[in-house]
PDB file of C-alpha atoms in Angstrom:
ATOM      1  CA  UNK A 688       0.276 -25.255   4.263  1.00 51.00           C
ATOM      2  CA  UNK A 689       0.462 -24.668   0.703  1.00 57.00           C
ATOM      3  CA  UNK A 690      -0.227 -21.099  -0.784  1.00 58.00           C
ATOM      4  CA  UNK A 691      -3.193 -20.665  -2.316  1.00 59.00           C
ATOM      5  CA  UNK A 692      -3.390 -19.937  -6.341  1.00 76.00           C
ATOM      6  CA  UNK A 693      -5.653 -17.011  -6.186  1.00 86.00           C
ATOM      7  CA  UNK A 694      -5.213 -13.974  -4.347  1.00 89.00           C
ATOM      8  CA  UNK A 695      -8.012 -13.482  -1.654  1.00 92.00           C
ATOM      9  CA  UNK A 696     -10.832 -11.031  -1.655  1.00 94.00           C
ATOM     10  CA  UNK A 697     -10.467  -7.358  -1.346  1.00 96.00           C
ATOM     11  CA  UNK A 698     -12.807  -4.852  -0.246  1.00 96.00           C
ATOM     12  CA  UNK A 699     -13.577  -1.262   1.265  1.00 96.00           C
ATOM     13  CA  UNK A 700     -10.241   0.907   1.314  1.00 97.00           C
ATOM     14  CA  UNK A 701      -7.910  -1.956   1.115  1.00 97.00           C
ATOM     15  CA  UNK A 702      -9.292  -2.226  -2.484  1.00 97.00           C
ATOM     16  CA  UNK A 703      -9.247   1.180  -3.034  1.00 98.00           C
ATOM     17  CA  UNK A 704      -5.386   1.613  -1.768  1.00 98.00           C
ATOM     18  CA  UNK A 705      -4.844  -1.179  -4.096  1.00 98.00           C
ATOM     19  CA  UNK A 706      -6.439   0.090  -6.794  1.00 98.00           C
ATOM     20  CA  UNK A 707      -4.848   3.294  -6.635  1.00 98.00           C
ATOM     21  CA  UNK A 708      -1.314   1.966  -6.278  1.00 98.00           C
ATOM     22  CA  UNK A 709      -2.192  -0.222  -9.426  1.00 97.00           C
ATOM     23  CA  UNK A 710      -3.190   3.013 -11.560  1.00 97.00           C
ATOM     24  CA  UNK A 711      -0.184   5.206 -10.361  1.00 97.00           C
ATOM     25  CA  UNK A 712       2.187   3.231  -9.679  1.00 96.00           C
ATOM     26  CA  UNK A 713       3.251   4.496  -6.470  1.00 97.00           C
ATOM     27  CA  UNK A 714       1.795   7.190  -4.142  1.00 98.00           C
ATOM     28  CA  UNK A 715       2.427   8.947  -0.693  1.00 97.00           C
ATOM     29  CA  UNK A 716       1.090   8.211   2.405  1.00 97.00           C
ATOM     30  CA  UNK A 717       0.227  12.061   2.433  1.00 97.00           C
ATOM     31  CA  UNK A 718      -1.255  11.641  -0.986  1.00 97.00           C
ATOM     32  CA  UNK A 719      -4.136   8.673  -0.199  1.00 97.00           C
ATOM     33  CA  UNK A 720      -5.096  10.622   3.427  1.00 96.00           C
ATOM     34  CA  UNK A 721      -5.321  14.343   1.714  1.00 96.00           C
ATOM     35  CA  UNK A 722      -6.616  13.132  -1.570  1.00 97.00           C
ATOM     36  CA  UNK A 723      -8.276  10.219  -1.397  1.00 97.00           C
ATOM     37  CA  UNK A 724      -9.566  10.513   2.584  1.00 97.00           C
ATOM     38  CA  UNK A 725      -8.291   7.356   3.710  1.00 96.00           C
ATOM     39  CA  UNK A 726      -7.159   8.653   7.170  1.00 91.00           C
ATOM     40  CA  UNK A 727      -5.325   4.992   8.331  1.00 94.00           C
ATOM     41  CA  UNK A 728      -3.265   4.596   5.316  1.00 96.00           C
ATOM     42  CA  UNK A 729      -0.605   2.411   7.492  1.00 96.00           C
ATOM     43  CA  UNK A 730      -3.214   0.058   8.740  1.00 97.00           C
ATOM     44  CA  UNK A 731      -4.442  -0.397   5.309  1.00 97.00           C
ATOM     45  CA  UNK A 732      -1.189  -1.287   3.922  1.00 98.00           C
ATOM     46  CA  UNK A 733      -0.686  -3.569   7.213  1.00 97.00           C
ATOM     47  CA  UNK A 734      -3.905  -5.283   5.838  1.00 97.00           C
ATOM     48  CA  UNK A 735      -2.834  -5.933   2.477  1.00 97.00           C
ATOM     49  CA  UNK A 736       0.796  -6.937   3.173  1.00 95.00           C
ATOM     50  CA  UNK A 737      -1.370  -9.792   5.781  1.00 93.00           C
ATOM     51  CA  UNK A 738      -3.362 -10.730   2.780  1.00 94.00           C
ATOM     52  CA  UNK A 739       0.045 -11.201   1.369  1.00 94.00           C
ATOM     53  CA  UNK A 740       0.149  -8.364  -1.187  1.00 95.00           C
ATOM     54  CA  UNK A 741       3.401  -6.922  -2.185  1.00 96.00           C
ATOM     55  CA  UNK A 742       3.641  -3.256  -0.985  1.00 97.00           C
ATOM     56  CA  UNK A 743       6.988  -2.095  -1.004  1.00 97.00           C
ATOM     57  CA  UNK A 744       7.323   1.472   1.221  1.00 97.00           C
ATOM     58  CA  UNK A 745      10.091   3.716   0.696  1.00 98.00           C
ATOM     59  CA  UNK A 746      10.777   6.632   3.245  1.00 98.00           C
ATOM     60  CA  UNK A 747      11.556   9.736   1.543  1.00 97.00           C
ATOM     61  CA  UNK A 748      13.775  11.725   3.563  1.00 98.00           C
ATOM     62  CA  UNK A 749      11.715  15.080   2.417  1.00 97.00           C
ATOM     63  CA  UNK A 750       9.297  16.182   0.098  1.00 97.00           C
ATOM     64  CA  UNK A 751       6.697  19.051  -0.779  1.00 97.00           C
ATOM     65  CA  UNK A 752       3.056  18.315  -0.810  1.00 96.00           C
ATOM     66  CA  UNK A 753       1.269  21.269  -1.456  1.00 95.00           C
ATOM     67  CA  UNK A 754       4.127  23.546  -0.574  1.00 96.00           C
ATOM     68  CA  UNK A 755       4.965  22.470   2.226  1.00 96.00           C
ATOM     69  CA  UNK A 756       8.267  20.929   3.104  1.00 97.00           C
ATOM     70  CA  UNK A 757       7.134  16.956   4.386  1.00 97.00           C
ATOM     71  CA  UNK A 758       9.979  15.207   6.575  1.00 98.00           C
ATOM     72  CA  UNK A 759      10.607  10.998   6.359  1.00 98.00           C
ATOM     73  CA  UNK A 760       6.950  10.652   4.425  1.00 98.00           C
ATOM     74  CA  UNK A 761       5.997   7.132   3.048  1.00 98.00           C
ATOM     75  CA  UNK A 762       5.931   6.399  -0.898  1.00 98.00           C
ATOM     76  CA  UNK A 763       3.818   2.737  -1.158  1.00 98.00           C
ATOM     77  CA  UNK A 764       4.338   0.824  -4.681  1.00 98.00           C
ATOM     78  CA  UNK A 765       3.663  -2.635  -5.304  1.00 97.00           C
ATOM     79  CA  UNK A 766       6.137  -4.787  -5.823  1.00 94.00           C
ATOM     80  CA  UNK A 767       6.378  -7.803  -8.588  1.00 93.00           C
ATOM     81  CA  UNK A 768       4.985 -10.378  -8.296  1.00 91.00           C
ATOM     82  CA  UNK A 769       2.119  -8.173  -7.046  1.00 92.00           C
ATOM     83  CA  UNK A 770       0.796 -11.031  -5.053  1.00 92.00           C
ATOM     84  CA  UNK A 771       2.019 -13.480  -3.094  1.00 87.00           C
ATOM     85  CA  UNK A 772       4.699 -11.481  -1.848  1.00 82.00           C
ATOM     86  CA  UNK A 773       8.190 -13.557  -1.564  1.00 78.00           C
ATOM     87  CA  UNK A 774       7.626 -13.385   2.424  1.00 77.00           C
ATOM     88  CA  UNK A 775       3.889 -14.708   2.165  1.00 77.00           C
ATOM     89  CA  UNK A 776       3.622 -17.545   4.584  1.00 72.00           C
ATOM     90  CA  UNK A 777       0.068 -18.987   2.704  1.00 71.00           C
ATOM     91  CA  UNK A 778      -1.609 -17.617   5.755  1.00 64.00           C
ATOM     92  CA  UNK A 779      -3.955 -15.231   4.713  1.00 57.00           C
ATOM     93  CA  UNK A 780      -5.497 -12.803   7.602  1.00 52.00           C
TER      94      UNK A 780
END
């Protein structure tokens, strides 16, 4: 199947994960549950990736969110292109 030339509709948090990784740049996992209330960041990311989105995560071995030491925490960035990601079958979920 070929891939399609327009990347498929996004809505609810998907959109809003992707809208916020657009605007920053990158973000932790800790950052979109505690900031932005999206409690299933991981699923969301799952959803986009199966739209074929290219959201790249990077464990950090440790960092401090709000002063507190944070072990093997996901960072999420998009990668480029943005969409389809190099893996994307043309299969969108």
């Amino acid at each position: 199947m070929s891939k399609p030339l327009t990347p498929p509709p996004v809505t609810g948090q998907c959109l809003q994960v992707l809208s916020l990784l657009r605007q920053h740049g990158s973000l932790l996992s800790l950052t979109l549950t505690a900031d932005y209330a999206i409690p299933e960041t991981a699923a969301r990311i799952h959803d986009l990736r199966a739209k074929g989105f290219n959201v790249i995560t990077t464990i950090k071995e440790q960092v401090i969110f709000r002063g507190c030491v944070r072990k093997r925490v996901a960072n999420y960035s998009l990668g480029t292109p943005e969409w389809p990601s190099p893996d994307f079958t043309g299969e969108v979920a």
